[in-house]
Coordinates of C-alpha atoms in Angstrom, one line a residue:
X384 CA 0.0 0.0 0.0
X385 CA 2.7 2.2 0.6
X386 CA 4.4 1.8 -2.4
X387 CA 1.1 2.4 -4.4
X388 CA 0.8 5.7 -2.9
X389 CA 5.0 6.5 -3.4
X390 CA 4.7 5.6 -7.3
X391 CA 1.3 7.3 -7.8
X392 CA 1.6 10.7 -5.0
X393 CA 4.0 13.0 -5.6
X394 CA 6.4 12.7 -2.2
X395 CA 6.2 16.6 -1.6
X396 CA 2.5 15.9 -1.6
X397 CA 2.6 12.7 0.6
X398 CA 5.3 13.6 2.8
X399 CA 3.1 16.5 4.1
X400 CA -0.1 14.6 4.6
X401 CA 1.1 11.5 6.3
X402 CA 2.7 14.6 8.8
X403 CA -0.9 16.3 9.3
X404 CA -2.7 12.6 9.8
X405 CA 0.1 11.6 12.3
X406 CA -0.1 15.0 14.2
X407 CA -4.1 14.6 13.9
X408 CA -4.4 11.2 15.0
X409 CA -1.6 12.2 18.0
X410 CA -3.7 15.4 18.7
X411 CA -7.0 13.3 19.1
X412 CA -5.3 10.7 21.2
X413 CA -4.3 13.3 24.0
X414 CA -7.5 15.7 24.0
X415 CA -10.3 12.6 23.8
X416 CA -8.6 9.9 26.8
X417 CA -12.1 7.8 27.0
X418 CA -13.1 4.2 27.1
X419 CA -15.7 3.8 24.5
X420 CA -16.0 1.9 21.4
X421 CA -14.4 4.1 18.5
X422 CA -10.8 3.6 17.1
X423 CA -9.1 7.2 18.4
X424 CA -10.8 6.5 21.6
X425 CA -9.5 3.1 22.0
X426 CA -6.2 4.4 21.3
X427 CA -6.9 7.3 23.6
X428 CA -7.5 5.2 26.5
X429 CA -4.3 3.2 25.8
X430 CA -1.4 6.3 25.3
X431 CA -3.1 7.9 28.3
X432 CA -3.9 5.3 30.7
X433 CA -3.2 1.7 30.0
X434 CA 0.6 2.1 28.6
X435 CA 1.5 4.3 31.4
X436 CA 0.8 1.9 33.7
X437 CA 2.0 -0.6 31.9
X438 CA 5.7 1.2 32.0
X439 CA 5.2 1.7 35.7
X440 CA 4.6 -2.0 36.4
X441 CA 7.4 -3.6 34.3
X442 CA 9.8 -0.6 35.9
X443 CA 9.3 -1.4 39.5
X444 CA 9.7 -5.1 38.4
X445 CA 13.3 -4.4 37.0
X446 CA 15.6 -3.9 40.3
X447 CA 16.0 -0.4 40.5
X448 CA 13.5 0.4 38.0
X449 CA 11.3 2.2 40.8
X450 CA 14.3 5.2 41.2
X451 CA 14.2 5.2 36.7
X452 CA 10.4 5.6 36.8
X453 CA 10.3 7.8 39.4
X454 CA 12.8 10.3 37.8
X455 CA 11.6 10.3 34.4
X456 CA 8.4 10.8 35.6
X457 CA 10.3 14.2 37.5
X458 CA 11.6 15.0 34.3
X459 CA 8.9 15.1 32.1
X460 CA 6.4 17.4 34.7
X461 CA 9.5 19.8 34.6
X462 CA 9.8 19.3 30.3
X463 CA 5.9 19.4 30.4
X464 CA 4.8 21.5 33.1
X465 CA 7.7 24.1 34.2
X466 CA 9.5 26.4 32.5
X467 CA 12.2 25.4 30.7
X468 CA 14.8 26.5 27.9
X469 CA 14.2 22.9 25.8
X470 CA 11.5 24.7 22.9
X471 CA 14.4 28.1 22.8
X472 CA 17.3 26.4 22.2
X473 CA 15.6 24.1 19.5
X474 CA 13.8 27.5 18.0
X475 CA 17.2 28.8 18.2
X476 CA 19.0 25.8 16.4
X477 CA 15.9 26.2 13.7
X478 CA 16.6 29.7 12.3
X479 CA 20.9 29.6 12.7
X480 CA 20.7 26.4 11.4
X481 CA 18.6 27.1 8.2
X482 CA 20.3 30.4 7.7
X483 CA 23.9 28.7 7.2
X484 CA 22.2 26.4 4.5
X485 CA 21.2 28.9 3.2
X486 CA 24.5 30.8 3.2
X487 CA 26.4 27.6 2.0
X488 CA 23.7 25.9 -0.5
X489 CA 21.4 29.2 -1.5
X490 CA 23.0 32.3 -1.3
X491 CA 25.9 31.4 -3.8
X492 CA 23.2 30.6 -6.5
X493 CA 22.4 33.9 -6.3
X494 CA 21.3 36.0 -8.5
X495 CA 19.9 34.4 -10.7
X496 CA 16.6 34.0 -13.2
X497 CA 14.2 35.0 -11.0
X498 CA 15.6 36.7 -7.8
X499 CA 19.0 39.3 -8.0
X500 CA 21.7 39.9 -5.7
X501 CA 19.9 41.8 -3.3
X502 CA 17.7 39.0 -2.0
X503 CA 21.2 38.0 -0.1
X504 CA 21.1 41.2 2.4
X505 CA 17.7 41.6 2.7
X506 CA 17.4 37.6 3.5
X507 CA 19.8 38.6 6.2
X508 CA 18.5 41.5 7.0
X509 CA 14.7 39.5 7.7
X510 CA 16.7 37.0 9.7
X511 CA 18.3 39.3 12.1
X512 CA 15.0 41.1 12.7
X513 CA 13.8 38.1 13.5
X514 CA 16.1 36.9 16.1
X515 CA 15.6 40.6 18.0
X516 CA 11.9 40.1 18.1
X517 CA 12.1 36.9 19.4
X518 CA 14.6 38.3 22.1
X519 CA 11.9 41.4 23.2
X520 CA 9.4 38.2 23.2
X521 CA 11.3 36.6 25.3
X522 CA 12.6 39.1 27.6
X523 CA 9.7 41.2 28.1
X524 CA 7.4 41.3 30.9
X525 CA 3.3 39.9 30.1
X526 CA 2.4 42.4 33.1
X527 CA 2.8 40.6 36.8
X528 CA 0.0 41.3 39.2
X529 CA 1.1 42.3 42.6
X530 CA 0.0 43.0 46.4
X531 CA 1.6 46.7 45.8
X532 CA 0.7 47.2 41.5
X533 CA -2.7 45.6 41.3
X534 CA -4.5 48.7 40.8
X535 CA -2.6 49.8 37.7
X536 CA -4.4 46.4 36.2
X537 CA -7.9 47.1 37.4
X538 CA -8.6 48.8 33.8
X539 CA -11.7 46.7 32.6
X540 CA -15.1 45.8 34.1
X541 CA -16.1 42.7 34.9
X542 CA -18.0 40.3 32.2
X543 CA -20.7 38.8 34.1
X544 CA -20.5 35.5 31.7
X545 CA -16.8 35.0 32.6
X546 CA -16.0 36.8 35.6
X547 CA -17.3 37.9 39.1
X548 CA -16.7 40.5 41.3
X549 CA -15.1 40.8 44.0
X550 CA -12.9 37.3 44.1
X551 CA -9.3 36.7 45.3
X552 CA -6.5 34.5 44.5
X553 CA -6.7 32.0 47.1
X554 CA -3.1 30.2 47.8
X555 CA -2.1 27.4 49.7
X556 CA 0.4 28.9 51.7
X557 CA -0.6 31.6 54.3
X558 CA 2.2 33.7 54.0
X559 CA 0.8 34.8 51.0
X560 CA -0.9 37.8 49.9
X561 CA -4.0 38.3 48.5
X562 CA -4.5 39.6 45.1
X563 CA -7.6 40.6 44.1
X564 CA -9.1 38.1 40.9
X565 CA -9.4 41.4 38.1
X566 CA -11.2 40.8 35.1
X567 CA -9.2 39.3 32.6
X568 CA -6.4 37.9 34.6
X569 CA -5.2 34.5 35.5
X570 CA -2.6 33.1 37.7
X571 CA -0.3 30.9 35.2
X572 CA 0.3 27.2 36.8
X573 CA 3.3 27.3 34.7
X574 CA 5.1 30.5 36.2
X575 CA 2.9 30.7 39.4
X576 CA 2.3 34.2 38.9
X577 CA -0.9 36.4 38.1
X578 CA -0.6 37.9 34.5
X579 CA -3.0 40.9 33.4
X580 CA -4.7 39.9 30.2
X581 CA -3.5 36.8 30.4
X582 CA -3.3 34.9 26.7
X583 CA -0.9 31.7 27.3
X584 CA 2.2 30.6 28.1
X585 CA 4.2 30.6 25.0
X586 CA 7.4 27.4 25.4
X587 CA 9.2 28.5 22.2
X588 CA 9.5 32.3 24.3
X589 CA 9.5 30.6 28.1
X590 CA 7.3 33.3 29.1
X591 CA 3.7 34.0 29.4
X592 CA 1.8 36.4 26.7
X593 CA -0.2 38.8 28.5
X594 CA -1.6 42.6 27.9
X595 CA 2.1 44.4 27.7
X596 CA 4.1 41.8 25.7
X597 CA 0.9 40.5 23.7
X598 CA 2.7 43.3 21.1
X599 CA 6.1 41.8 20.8
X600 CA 4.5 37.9 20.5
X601 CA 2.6 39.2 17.6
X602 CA 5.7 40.7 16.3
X603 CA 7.5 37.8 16.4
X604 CA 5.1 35.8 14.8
X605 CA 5.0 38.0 12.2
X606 CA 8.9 38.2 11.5
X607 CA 9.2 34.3 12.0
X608 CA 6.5 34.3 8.9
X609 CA 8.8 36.6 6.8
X610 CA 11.8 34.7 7.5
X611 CA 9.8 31.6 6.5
X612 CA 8.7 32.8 3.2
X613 CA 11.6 34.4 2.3
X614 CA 13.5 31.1 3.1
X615 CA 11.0 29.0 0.5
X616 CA 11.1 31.6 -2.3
X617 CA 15.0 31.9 -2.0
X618 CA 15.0 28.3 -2.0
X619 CA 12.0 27.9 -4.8
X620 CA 13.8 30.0 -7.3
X621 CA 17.4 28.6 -6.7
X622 CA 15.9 25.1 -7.8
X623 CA 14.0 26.6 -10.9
X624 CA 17.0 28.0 -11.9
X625 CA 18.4 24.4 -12.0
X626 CA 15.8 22.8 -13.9
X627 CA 16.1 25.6 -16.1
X628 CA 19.9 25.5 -16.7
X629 CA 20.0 21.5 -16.8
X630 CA 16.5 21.4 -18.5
X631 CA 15.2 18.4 -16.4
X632 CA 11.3 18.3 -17.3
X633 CA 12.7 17.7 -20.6
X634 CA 15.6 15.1 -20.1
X635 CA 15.2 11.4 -20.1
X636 CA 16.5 9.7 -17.1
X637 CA 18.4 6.4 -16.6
X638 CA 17.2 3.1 -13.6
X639 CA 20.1 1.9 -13.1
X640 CA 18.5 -1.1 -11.3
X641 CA 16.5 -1.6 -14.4
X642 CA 19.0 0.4 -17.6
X643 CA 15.7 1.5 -18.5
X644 CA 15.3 5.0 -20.0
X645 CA 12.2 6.9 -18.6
X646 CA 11.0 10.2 -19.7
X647 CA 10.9 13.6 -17.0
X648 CA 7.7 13.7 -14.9
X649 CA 7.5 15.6 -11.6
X650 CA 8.1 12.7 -9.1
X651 CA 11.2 11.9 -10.8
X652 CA 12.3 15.6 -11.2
X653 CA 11.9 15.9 -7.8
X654 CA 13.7 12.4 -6.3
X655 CA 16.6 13.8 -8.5
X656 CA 16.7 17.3 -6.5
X657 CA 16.5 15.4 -3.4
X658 CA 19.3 13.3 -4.3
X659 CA 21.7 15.8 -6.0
X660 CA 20.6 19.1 -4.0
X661 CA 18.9 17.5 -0.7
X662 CA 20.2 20.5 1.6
X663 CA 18.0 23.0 -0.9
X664 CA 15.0 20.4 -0.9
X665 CA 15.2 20.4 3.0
X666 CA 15.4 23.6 3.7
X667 CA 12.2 23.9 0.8
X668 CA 10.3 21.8 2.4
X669 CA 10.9 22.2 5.9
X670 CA 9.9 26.4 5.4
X671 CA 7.1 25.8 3.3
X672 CA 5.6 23.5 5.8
X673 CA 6.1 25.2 8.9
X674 CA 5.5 28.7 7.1
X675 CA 1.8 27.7 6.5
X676 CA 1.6 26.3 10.2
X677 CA 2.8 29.6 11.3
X678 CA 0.3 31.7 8.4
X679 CA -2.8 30.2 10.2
X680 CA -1.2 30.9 13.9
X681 CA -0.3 34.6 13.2
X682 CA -4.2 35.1 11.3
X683 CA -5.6 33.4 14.6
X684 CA -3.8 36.0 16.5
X685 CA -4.7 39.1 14.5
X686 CA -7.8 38.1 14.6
X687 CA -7.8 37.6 18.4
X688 CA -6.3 40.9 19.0
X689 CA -8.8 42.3 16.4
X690 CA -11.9 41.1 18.3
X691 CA -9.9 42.1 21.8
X692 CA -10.1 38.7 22.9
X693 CA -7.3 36.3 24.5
X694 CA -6.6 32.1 23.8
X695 CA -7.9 32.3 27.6
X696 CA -11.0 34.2 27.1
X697 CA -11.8 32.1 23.8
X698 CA -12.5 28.7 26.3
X699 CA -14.5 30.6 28.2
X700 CA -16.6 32.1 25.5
X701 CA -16.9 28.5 24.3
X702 CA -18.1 26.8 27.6
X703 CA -20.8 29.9 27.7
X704 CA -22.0 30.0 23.9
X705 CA -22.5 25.8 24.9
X706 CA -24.4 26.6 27.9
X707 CA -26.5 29.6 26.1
X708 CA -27.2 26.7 23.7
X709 CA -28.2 24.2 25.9
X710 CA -30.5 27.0 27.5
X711 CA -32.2 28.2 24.5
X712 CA -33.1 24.8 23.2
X713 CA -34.9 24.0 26.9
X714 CA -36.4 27.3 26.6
X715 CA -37.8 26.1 23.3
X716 CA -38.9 22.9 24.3
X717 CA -40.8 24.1 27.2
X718 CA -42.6 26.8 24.6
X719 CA -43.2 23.7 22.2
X720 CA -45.0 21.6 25.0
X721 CA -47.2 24.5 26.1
X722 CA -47.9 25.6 22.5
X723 CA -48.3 22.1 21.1
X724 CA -46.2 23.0 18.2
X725 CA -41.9 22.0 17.0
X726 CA -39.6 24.4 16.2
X727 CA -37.1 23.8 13.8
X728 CA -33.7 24.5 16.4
X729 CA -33.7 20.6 17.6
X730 CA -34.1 19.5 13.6
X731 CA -31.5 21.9 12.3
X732 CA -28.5 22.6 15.3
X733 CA -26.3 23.8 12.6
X734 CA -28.5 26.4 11.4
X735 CA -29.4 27.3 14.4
X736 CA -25.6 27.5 15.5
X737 CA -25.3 29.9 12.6
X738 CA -28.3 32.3 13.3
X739 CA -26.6 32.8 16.8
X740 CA -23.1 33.6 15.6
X741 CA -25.0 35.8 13.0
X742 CA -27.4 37.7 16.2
X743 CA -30.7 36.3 14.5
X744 CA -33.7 35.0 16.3
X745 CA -34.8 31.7 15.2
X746 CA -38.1 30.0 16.5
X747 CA -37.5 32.3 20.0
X748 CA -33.6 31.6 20.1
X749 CA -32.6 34.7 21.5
X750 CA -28.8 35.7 20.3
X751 CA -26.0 35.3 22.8
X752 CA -24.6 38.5 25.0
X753 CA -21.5 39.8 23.1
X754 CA -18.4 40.8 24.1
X755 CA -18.0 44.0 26.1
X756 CA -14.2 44.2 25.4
X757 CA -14.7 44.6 21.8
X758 CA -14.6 48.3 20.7
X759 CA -13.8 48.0 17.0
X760 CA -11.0 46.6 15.1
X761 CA -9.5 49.7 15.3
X762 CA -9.6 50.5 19.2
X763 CA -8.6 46.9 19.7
X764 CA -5.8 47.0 17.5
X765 CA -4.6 50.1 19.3
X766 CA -5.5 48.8 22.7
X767 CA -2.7 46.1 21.8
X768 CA 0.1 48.0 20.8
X769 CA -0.5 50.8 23.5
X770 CA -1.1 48.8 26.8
X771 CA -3.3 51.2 29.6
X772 CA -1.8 49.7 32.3
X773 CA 1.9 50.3 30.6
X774 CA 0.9 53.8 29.3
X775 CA -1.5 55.3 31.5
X776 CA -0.2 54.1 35.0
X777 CA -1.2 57.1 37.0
X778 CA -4.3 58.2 36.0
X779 CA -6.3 57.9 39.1
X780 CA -8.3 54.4 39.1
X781 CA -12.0 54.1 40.5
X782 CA -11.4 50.9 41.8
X783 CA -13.9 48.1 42.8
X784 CA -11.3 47.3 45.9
X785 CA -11.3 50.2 48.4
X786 CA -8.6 48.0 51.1
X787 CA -7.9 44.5 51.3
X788 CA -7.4 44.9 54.8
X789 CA -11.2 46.7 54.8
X790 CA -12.1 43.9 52.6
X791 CA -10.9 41.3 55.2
X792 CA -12.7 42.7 58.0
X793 CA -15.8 42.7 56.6
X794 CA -15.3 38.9 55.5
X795 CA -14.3 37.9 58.7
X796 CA -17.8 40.1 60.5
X797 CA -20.0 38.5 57.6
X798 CA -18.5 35.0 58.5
X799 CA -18.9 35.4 62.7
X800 CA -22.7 37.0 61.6
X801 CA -23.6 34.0 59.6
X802 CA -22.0 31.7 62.5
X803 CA -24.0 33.3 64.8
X804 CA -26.7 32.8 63.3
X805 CA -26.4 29.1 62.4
X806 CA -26.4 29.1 66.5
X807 CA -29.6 31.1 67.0
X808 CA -31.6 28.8 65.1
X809 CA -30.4 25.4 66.4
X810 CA -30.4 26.7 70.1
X811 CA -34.4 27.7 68.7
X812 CA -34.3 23.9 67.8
X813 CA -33.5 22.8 70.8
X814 CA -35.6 24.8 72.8
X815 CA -39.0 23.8 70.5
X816 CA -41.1 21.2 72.5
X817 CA -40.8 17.3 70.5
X818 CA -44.7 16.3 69.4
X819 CA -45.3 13.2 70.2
X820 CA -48.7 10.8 70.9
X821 CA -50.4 11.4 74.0
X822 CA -50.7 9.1 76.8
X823 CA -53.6 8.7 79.2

């Protein structure tokens, strides 16, 4: 079967899709770990529960397999689950790496038919802006809520279909201090820190995107894009210059397994350029690839920071638009059931999924609450690449929080009230005579 698909698919073709149903079926494995009867789930339930303990067993049979398991397990929280340099240095072995190719494989081809002289110092140029936007990425701060800066965050009110007033940051340890929860934060369990605006923790920066570095990440993404597509046309146009100079789509070519001559097709154009120029082809392939994975990342992004909404937020929108779903439809069924009649929203859920996104009313579906942050793609837009909390600091802040040590007190007097209370009414309890049948 596979050698069907090598002599029939092109491999430049092939190469990629066996990638994107690998990464799919990996993908699907670690979101969906259930026990049911379908194939991805089956082979859910086995990555994530039964191999696992399946390693664990035949380590702590091996003598001094416990101390092995035990530290790789150590090692992969801190690779998974801490902050770590691993995704850098191999983001940082990525661009050098491809950049000397280029230097040694593309660069010396140059100019030529279709690209002059100048690609080579702008190429360089797009590289070095590169690495310095991935170093402000990486350095700067996403905005770290304190005990002493937490009112130069309190900027936005409070969504009541994601977030509620007057919460803290509860912690573990009592040495603590409290921070009040302001809309649109998040403590990170990565970093173990509060970020303003949080969007995510980013491994390839080892730092957390948040409302005054959300700038820089787009930046980067951005440049890594450019560097990306410069990288496949450089190498795109070195390679048609070959098959131009050594006419290949009109040579015949020689199996030497066979001595049979066969006449130029694609596939065979292309197994010659991986043989003879395979350093070219890699670097081709390997930009072209990861260029559109990074295209569809950086559109999701300007459209986030178009609609002034975070990769956080975007869950949380998700989990509510379900729930105003599940709502609406129970709304309509109880109207149905009085009314005798059926609407068309149980029938047709995708239409009816689509007059929501759209703000239409369909058989009493009322639309879902939009979202207060968004001002325009315009306001948003500048929102992002002139923080309030970084730019405006001083203004003076109506805050929701007058004092936490207020707040505290008048937790603790609401607490002892409703204790008190709790003993009013069972001492009541007490006191009220038992009924019971009367005896003569």
């Amino acid at each position: 079967m596979l050698g069907y698909l090598m002599a029939t698919v092109p491999t430049f073709v092939l190469i990629p899709c066996l990638l994107a149903l690998g990464s799919a079926v990996g993908i699907s494995c670690m979101i969906v770990p259930s026990r049911t009867d379908g194939f991805l789930s089956r082979i859910s339930y086995f990555m994530n529960y039964e191999l696992p303990s399946g390693l664990r067993r035949l380590c702590f049979a091996i003598p001094g397999g416990e101390r092995v398991y035990n530290g790789g397990r150590d090692l992969f929280h801190w690779v998974a689950f801490k902050p770590n340099p691993l995704l850098q240095m191999v983001y940082f072995g990525l661009v050098c790496g491809g950049y000397v190719l280029m230097t040694q494989f593309g660069f010396p081809k140059l100019p030529n038919a279709y690209m002059g002289e100048i690609h080579i110092w702008l190429g360089s140029a797009v590289v070095a802006i590169t690495m310095y936007s991935w170093y402000l990425a990486c350095t700067k701060s996403a905005g770290v809520i304190t005990h002493d800066n937490w009112e130069q965050f309190d900027n936005y009110p409070y969504d009541e279909q994601m977030y509620g007033p007057g919460q803290f940051y509860v912690y573990e340890e009592k040495n603590r201090p409290r921070i009040p929860k302001l809309a649109r934060s998040k403590h990170d369990a990565i970093t173990d820190k509060v970020y303003a605006k949080f969007d995510h923790f980013c491994p390839w920066l080892n730092n957390a995107v948040g409302e005054q570095n959300y700038r820089f990440f787009i930046w980067f993404l951005m440049m890594t894009e450019c560097t990306l597509a410069y990288g496949t046309a450089i190498a795109a146009t070195v390679l048609l210059s070959i098959i131009d100079e050594e006419q290949l789509l009109e040579a015949e070519f020689h199996n030497r397994m066979t001595g049979e001559r066969v006449k130029a097709s694609y596939r065979i154009v292309f197994q010659w350029l991986m043989f003879h120029h395979s350093p070219l082809m890699m670097l081709l392939l390997l930009c072209g690839v990861m260029g559109f994975v990074v295209f569809l990342f950086t559109c999701y992004h300007v459209y986030l920071a178009s609609s002034n909404t975070t990769t956080n937020e975007t869950f949380k929108w998700s989990s509510f638009k379900n729930y105003w779903d599940r709502i609406q439809r129970r709304k309509a069924a109880k109207r149905d059931a009085m009314n005798g009649t059926k609407s068309h929203g149980g029938r047709f859920r995708c239409c009816v999924c689509f007059n929501m996104c759209c703000g239409k009313d369909d058989d009493g579906y009322e639309p879902c609450p939009p979202n207060i942050y968004d001002l325009g793609a315009v306001k948003n837009i500048k929102s992002v690449l002139y923080p309030i909390s970084l730019y405006r600091p001083k203004r003076p802040v109506k805050s929701r929080y007058t004092d936490l040590k207020e707040w505290d007190r008048l937790a603790k007097e609401e607490a002892t009230r409703e204790l008190r209370a709790k003993e009013n009414a069972n001492d009541k309890a007490d006191k009220k005579p038992k009924k019971g049948k009367k005896t003569k």
